[in-house]
Coordinates of C-alpha atoms and ligand atoms in Angstrom, one line a residue:
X639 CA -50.9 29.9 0.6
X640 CA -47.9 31.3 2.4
X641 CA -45.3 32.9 0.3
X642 CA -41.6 33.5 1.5
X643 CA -38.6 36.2 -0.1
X644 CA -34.8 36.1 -0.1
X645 CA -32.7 38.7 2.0
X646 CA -30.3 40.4 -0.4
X647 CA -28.2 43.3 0.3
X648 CA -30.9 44.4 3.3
X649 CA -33.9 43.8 1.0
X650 CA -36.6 41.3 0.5
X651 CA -36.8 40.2 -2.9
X652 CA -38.6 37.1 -5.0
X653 CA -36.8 34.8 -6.5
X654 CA -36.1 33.4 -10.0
X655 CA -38.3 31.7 -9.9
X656 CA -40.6 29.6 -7.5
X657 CA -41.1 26.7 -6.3
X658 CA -43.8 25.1 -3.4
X659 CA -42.8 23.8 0.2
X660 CA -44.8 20.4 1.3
X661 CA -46.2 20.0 4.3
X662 CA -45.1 16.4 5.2
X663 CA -47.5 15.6 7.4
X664 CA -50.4 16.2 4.6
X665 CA -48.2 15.6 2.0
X666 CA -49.5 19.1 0.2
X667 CA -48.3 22.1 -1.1
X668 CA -48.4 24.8 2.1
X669 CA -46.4 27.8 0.7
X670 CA -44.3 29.0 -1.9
X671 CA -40.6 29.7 -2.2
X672 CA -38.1 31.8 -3.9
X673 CA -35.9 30.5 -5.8
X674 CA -32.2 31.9 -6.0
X675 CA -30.5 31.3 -9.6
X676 CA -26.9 32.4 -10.7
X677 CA -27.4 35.8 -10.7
X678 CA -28.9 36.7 -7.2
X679 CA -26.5 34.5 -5.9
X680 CA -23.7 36.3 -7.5
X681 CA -25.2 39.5 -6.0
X682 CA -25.4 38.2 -2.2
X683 CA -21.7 37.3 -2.7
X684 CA -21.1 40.7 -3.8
X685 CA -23.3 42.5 -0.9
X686 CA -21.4 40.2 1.4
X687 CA -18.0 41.3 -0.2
X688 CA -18.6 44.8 -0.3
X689 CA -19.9 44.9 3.3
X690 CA -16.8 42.9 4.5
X691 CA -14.6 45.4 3.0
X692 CA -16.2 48.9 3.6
X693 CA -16.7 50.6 7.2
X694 CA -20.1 49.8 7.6
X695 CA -18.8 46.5 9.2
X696 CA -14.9 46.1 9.4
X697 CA -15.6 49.6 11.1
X698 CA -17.8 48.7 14.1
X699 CA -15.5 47.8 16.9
X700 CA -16.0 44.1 18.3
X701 CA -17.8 45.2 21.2
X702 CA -20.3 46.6 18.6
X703 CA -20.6 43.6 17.2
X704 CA -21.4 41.5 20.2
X705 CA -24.3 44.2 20.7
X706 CA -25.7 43.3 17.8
X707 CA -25.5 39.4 17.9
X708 CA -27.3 39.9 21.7
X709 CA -30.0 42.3 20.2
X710 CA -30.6 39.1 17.7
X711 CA -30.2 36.6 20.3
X712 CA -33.2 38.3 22.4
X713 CA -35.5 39.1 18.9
X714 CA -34.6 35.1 18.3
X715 CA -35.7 33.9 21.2
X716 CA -39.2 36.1 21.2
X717 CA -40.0 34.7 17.5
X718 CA -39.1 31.0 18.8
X719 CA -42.7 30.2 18.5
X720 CA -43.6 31.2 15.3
X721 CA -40.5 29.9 14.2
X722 CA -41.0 26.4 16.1
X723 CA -44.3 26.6 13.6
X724 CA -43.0 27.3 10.8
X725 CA -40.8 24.4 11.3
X726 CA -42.7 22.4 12.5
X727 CA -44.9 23.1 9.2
X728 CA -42.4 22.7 6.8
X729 CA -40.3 19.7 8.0
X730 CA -42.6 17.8 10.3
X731 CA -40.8 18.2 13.3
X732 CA -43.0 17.6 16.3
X733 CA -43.6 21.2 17.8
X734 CA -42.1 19.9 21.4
X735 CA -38.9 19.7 19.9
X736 CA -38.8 22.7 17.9
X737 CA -40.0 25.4 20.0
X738 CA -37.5 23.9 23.0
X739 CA -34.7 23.5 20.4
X740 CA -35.3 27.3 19.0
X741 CA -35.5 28.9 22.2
X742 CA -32.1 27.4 23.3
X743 CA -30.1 28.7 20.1
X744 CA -30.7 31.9 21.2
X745 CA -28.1 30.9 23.7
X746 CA -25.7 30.2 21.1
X747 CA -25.8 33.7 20.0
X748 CA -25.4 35.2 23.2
X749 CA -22.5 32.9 23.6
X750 CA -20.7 33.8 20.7
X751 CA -21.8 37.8 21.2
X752 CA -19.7 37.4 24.6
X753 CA -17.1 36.2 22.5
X754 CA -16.4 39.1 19.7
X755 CA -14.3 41.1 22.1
X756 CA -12.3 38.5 23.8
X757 CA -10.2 37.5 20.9
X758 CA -6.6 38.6 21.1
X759 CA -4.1 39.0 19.1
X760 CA -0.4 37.8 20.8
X761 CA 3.4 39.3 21.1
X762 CA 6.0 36.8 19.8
X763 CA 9.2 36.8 21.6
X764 CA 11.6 36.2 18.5
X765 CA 14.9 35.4 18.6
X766 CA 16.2 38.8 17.0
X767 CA 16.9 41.8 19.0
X768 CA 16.3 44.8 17.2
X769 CA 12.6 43.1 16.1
X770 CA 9.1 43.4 17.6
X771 CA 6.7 41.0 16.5
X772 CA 3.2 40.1 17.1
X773 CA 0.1 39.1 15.8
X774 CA -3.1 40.2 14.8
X775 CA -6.3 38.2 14.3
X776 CA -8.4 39.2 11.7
X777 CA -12.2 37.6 10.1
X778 CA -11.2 35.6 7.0
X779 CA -14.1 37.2 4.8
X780 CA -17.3 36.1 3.1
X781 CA -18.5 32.6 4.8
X782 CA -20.8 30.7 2.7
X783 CA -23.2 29.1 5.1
X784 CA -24.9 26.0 3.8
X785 CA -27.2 24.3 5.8
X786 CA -29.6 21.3 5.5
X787 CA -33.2 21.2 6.5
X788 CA -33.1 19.3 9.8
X789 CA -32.0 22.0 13.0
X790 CA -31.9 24.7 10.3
X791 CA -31.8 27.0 13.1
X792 CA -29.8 25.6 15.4
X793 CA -26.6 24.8 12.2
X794 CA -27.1 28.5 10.9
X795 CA -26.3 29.9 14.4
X796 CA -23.0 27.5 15.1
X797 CA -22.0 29.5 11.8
X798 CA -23.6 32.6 12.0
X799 CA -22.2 33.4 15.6
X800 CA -18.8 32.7 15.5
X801 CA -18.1 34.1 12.1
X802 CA -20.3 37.3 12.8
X803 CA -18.4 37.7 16.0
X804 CA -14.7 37.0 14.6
X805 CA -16.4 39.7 11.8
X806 CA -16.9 37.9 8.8
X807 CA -19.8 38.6 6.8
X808 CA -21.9 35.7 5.8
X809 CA -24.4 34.1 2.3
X810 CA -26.7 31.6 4.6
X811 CA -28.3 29.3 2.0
X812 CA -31.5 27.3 3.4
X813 CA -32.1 23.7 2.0
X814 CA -34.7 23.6 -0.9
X815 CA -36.5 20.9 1.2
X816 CA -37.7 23.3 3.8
X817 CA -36.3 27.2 4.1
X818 CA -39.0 28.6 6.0
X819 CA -38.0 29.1 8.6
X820 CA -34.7 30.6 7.9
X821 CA -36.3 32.8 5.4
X822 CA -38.1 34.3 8.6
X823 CA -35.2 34.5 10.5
X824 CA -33.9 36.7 8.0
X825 CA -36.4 39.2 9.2
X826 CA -34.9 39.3 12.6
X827 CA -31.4 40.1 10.7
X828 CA -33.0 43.2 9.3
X829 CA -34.8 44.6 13.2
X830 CA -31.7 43.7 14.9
X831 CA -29.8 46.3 12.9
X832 CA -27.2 44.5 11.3
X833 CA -25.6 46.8 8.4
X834 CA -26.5 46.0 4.6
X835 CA -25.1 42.9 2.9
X836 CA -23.3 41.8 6.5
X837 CA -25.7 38.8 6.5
X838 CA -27.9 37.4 3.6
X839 CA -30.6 34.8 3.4
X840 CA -31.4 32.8 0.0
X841 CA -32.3 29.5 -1.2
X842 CA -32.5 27.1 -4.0
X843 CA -31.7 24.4 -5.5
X844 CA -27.9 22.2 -4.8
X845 CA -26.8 21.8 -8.0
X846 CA -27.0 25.5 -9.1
X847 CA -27.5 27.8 -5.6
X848 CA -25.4 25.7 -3.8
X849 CA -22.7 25.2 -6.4
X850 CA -22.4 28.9 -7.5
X851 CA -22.2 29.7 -3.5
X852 CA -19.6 27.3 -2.8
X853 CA -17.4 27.8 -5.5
X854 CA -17.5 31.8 -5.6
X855 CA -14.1 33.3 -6.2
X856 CA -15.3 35.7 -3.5
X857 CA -16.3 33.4 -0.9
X858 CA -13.5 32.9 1.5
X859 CA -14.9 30.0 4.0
X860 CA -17.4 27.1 2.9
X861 CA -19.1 26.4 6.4
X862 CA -21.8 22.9 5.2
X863 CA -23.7 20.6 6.9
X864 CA -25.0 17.8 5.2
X865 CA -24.9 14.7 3.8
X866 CA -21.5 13.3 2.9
X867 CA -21.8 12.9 -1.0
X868 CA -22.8 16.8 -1.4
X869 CA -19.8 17.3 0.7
X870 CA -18.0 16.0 -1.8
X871 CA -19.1 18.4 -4.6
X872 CA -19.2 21.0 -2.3
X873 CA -15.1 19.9 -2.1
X874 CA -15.1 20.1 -5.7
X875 CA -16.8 23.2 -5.9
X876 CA -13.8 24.9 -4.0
X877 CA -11.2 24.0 -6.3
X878 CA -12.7 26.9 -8.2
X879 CA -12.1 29.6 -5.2
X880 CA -9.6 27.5 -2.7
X881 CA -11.8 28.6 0.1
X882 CA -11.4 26.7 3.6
X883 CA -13.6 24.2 3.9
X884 CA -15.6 22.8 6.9
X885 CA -17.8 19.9 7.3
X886 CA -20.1 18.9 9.7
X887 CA -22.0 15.5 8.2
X888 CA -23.5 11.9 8.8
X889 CA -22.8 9.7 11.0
X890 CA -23.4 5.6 11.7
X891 CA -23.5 6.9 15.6
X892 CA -22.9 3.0 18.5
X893 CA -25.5 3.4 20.9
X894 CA -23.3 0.2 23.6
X895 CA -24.9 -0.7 26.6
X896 CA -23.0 -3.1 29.0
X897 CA -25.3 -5.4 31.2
X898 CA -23.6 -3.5 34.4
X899 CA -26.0 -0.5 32.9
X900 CA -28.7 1.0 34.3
X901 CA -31.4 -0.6 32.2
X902 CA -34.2 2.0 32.2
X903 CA -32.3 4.6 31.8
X904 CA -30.4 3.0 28.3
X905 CA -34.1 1.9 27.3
X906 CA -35.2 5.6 27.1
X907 CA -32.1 7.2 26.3
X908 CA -32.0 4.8 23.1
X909 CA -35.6 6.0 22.2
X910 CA -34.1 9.4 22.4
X911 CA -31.1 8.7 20.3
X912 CA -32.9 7.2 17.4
X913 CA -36.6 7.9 17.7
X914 CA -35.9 11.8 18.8
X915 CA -36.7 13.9 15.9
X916 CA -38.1 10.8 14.0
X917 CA -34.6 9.8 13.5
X918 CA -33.5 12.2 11.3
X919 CA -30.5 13.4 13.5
X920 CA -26.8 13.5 12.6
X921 CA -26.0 12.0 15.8
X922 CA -29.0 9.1 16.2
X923 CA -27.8 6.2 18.2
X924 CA -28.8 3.8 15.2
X925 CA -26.6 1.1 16.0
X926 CA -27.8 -0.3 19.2
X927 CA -24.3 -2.7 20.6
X928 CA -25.5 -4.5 23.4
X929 CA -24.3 -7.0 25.5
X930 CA -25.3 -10.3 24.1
X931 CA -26.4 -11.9 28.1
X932 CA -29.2 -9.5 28.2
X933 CA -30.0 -8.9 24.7
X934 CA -33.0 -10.4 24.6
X935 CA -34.6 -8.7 27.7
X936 CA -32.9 -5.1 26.7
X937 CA -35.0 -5.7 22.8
X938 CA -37.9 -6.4 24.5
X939 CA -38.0 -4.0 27.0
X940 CA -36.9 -1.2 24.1
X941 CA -40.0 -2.6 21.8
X942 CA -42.5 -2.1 24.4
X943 CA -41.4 1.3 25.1
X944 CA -41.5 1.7 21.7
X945 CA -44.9 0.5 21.1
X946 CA -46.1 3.0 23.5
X947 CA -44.7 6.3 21.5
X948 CA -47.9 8.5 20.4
X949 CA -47.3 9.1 16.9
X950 CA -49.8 12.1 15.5
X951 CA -49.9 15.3 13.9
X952 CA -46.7 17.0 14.4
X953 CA -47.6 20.4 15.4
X954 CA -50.2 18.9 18.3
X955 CA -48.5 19.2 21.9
X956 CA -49.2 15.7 22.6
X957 CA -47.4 14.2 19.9
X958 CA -44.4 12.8 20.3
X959 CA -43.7 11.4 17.0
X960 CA -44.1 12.9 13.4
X961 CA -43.2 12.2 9.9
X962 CA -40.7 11.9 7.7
X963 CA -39.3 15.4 5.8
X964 CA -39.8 14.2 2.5
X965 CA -41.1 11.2 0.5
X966 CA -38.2 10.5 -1.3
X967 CA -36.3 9.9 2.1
X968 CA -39.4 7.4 2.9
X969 CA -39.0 5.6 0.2
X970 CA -35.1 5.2 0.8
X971 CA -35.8 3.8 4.5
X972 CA -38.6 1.0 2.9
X973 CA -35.9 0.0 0.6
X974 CA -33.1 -0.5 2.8
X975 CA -34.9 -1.8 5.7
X976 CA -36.6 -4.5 2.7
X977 CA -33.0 -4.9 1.7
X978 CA -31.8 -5.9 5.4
X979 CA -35.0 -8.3 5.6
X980 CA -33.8 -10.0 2.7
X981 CA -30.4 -10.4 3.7
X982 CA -31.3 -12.5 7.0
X983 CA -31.8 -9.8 9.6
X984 CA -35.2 -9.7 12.0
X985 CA -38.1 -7.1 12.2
X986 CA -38.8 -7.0 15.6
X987 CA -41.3 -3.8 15.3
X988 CA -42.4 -1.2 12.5
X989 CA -40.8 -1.8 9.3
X990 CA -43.7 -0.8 6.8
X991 CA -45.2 2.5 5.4
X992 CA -47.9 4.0 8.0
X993 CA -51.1 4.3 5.9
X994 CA -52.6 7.3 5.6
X995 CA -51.8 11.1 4.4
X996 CA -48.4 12.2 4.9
X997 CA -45.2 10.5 5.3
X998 CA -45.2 8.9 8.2
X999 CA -42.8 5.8 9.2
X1000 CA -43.2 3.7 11.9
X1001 CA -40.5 3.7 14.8
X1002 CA -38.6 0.4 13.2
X1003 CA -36.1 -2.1 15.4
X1004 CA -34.3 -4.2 13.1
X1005 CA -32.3 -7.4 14.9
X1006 CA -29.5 -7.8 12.5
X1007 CA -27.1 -9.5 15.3
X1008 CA -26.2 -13.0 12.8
X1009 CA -26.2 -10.3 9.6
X1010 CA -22.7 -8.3 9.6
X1011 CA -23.4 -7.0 6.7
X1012 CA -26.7 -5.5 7.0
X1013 CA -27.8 -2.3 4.6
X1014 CA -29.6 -1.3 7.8
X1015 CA -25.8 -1.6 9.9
X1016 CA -23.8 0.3 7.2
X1017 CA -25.5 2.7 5.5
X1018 CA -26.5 6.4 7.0
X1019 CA -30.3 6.1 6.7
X1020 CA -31.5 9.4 8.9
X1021 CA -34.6 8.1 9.7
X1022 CA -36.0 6.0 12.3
X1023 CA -34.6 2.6 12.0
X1024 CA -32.3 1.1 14.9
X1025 CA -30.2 -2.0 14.2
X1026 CA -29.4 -4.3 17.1
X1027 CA -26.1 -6.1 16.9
X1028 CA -24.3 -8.0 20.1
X1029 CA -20.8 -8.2 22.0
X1030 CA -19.7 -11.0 23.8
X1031 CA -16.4 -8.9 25.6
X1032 CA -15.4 -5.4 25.4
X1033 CA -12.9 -5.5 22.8
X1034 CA -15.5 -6.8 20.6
X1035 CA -17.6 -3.4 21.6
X1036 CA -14.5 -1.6 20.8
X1037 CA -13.8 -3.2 17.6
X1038 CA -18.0 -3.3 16.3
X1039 CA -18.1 0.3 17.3
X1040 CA -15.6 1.8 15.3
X1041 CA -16.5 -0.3 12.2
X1042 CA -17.8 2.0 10.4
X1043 CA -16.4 4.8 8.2
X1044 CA -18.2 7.6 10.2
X1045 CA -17.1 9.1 14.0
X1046 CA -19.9 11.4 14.7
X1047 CA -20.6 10.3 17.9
X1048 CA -21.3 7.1 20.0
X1049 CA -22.9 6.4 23.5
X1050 CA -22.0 4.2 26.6
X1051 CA -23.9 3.2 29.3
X1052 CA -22.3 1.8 32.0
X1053 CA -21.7 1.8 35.8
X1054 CA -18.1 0.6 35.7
X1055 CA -16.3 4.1 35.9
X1056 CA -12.9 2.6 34.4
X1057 CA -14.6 1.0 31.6
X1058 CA -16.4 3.7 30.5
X1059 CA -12.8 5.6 30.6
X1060 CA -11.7 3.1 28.5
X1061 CA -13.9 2.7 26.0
X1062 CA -14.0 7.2 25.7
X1063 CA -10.4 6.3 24.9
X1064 CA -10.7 3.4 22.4
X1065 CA -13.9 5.2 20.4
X1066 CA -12.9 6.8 17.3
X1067 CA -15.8 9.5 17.3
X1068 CA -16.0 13.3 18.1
X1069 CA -18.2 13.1 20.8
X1070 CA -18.6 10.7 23.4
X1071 CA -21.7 10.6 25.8
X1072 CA -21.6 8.4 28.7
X1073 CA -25.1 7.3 30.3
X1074 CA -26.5 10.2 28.6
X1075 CA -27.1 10.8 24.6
X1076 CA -28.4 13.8 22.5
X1077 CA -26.9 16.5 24.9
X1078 CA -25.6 20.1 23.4
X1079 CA -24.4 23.2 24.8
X1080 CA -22.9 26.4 22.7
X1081 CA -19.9 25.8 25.5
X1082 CA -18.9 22.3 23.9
X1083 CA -17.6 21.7 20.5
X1084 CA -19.3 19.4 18.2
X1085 CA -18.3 17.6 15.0
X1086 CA -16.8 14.5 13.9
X1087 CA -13.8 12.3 12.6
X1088 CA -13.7 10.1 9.3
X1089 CA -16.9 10.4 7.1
X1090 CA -18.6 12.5 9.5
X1091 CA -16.5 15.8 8.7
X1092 CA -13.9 17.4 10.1
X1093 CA -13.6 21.1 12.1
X1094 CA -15.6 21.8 15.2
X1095 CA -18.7 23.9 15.8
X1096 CA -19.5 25.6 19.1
X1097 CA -17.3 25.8 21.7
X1098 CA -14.6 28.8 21.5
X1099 CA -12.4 26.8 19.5
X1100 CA -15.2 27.5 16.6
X1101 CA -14.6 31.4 16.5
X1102 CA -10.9 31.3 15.3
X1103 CA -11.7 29.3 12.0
X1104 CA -13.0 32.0 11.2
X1105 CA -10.2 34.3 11.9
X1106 CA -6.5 34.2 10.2
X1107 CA -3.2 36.2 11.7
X1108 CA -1.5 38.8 10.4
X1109 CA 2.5 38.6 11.7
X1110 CA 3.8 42.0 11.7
X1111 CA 7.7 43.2 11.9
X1112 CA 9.0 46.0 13.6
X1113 CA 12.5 46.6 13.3
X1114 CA 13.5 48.9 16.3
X1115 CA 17.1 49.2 15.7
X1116 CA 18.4 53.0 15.0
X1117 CA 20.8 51.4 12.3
X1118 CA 20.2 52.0 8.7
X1119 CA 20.1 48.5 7.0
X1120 CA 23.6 48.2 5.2
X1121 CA 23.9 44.8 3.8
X1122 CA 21.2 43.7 1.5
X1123 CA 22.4 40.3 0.5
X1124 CA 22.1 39.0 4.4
X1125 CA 19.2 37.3 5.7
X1126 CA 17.2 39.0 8.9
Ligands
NAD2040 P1 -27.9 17.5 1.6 O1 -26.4 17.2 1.6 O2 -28.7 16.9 0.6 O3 -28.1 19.1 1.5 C1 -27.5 20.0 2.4 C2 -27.4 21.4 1.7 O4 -26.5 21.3 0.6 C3 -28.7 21.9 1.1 O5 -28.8 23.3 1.4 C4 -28.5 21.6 -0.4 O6 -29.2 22.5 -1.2 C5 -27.0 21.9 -0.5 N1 -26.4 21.3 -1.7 C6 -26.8 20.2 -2.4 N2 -26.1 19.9 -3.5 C7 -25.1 20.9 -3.5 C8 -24.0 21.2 -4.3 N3 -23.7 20.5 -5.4 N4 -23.2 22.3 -4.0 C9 -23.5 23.0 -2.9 N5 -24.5 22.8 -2.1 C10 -25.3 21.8 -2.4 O7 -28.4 17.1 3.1 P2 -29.9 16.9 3.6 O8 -30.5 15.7 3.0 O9 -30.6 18.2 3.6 O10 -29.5 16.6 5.2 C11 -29.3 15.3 5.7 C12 -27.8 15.1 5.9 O11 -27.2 16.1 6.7 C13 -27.5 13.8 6.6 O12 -26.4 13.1 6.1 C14 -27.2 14.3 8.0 O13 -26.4 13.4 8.8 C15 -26.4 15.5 7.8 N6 -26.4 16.4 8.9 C16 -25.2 16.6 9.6 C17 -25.2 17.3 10.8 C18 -23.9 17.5 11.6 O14 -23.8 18.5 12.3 N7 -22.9 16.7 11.4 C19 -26.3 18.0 11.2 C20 -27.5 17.8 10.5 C21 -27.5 17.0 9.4

């Protein structure tokens, strides 16, 4: 059995304790992990703190910096495959998508690496003549970066790069469902060079790890993904430290497809946007809004495509389906696709627990079109489960579309170029992907409105949250000052 160690302060250490890491598609034990309690998360804090506030960091110049996040960016990108299968072993994600996935984030790095000596400070014109004024930009401090299991690698580095680059030092805590592969990654930290306690790697469990993390009068940024009641205590948590918070977290994502469309292209860019990654995606298209004249052909054709998916062993290169991460999020899909059943709406494929070892659940299409109020349409389920609903006119798109209280993203496929600037418009969601779904790029900001979060990752808009301003006064004048009762 495999055993794993948290990155303090530039060592590897154990844990607190222990606890074991299933491998979902066996449903066994596969390795063991350390568990972070009060104490070594207090001292991360700490080694994050003190290596904010010493030279070892604040004194590299930016440049420096951006050496250092390429150097990690190539030592990524060479471990993608054992990453990809550690991944892939620990969450069930088919290895196609996690050794493509992997390889690309090394991108992100070297985007944000380009970007730690770009950012300028500015001169401010002010409407006093014997005053200079200008400001600086400066890293706000110790992030705490709190990640879930799904695209561990890919959420650490929308954190990890822009705050490392603006010069904050950084706690990363892995989810307690699967933190292999992030405890690895914590390896390439340490060859890379990074100084002492600039970056640190733990796990453990929410309700202490996470909640001493969050709410840590040193932290100075909360940066989480993840599901939208832990971003609520994770809210809570900050009261304790009024740190800034950002979150990136579910989403009830419109999938709309007007019968102008090309057809094949929405049937396979659906499969992607729900069946991708065995549904568990922020973004899954899991509201399929299609145009009620060719509904019927547009299900069929989608449930024969569906039908066709090769469903296996997740780390096989064949295999284009896997399981679920965990049982207990199984068992939450049965019951609210059981739920939707009972309220009126239509199986028209999957729909019950694959038999066998591990925790595999089928691709499920659930027609819930005379059934507004469907558990399937409302509730977040991250898992494989698409829930067809109709639109007679375009307003009735519009209206079914933003219905929800998420805005994570939504898709449109149509060939009516004015529409689909209309409907960009009239979507309340932070990203909007027109006959495409599922695209990414460290160039483009991503995150969401509503329940889905608010501030932005990626993108250069993504480095200055993690940088404040200093304004600084220079009086020029020769003068002494003579009256002190008169405002400057
Ligand atoms: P989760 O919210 O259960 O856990 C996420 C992280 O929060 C874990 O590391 C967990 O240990 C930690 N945590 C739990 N309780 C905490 C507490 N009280 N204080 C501090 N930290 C705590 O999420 P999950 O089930 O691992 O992931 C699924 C969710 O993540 C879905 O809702 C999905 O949509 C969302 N997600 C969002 C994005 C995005 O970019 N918007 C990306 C991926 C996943």
């Amino acid at each position: 059995m495999q055993k794993f160690q948290l990155y303090i302060d530039g060592q590897f250490e154990d844990g607190a304790a222990e606890f074991y890491s299933i491998n979902p598609a066996t449903g066994q034990a596969w390795a063991k992990m350390p568990e972070a309690r009060r104490e070594q998360v207090n001292r991360a804090v700490k080694a994050a703190h003190r290596a904010f506030s010493d030279a070892r960091w604040a004194g590299l110049t930016a440049s420096q910096r951006g050496k250092l996040l390429y150097k990690l960016a190539d030592l990524l990108e060479q471990a993608a495959p054992k990453l990809a299968e550690l991944e892939t072993t620990d969450t069930g994600k088919i290895i196609r998508e996690t050794s493509s996935q992997i390889a690309y984030v090394a991108e992100y790095y070297r985007y944000y690496a380009g970007l730690a000596d770009k950012l300028e400070g500015s001169y401010i014109p002010v409407d006093k003549p014997d005053m200079q004024t200008w400001l600086i930009r400066e890293p706000v401090g110790v992030i705490a970066a709190i990640v879930p299991w799904n695209s561990q690698l890919f959420l650490s580095a929308v954190k990890l790069g822009p705050a490392l680059a603006a010069g904050c030092t950084v706690v990363l805590k892995a989810s307690e469902e699967a933190p292999a592969p992030l405890l690895e990654f914590a390896k390439l930290i340490d060859q890379a060079g990074f100084p002492q306690g600039v970056v640190n790697v733990i796990t453990g469990f929410g309700a202490e790890c996470g909640a001493v993390l969050s709410g840590h009068p040193l932290v100075a940024h909360v940066a989480f993904t993840g599901g939208p009641e832990t971003a609520k205590h994770i809210v809570s948590n900050t009261a304790q430290n009024l740190a800034k918070v950002s979150l990136e977290l579910g989403g009830k994502s419109p999938f709309i497809v007007f019968a102008d469309a090309d057809l094949d292209s929405a049937v396979n860019a659906q499969v992607a946007a729900i069946f991708a990654a065995t549904g568990q995606s922020c973004v899954a298209g899991s509201r399929l809004l299609i145009d009620a004249s060719i509904k019927d052909e547009f299900v069929q054709r989608l449930a024969t495509r569906v039908q066709s998916i090769k469903i296996g062993l997740p780390n096989e290169m064949q295999t284009e389906y896997g399981p679920l991460c965990t049982l207990k999020q199984r068992d939450k899909i049965q019951q609210v696709v059981d739920q939707s059943v009972a309220q009126g709406a239509t199986l028209v494929t999957g729909g019950q627990v694959c038999e066998g070892a591990g925790y595999y659940y089928p691709p499920t299409i659930l027609d819930c079109s005379f059934v507004a109020d469907a558990a399937s349409l409302t509730t977040e389920l991250f898992g494989p489960v698409l829930s067809v609903d109709s639109f007679s006119s375009e307003q009735e798109a519009i209206q079914k579309a933003n219905s929800t209280p998420y805005g994570l993203a939504a898709g449109v496929f149509t060939t009516n170029l004015t529409r689909a600037h209309r409907m960009t418009k009239a979507i309340r969601s932070g990203i909007v992907w027109l006959n495409t779904y599922r695209a990414v790029s460290p160039l483009a900001p991503f995150g969401g409105y509503g329940l889905s979060g608010h501030g932005r990752e990626g993108g250069l808009s993504a480095v200055y949250d993690y940088t404040t301003t200093k304004t600084v006064w220079l009086r020029t004048s020769d003068e002494p000052i003579a009256d002190p009762f008169v405002m400057r």
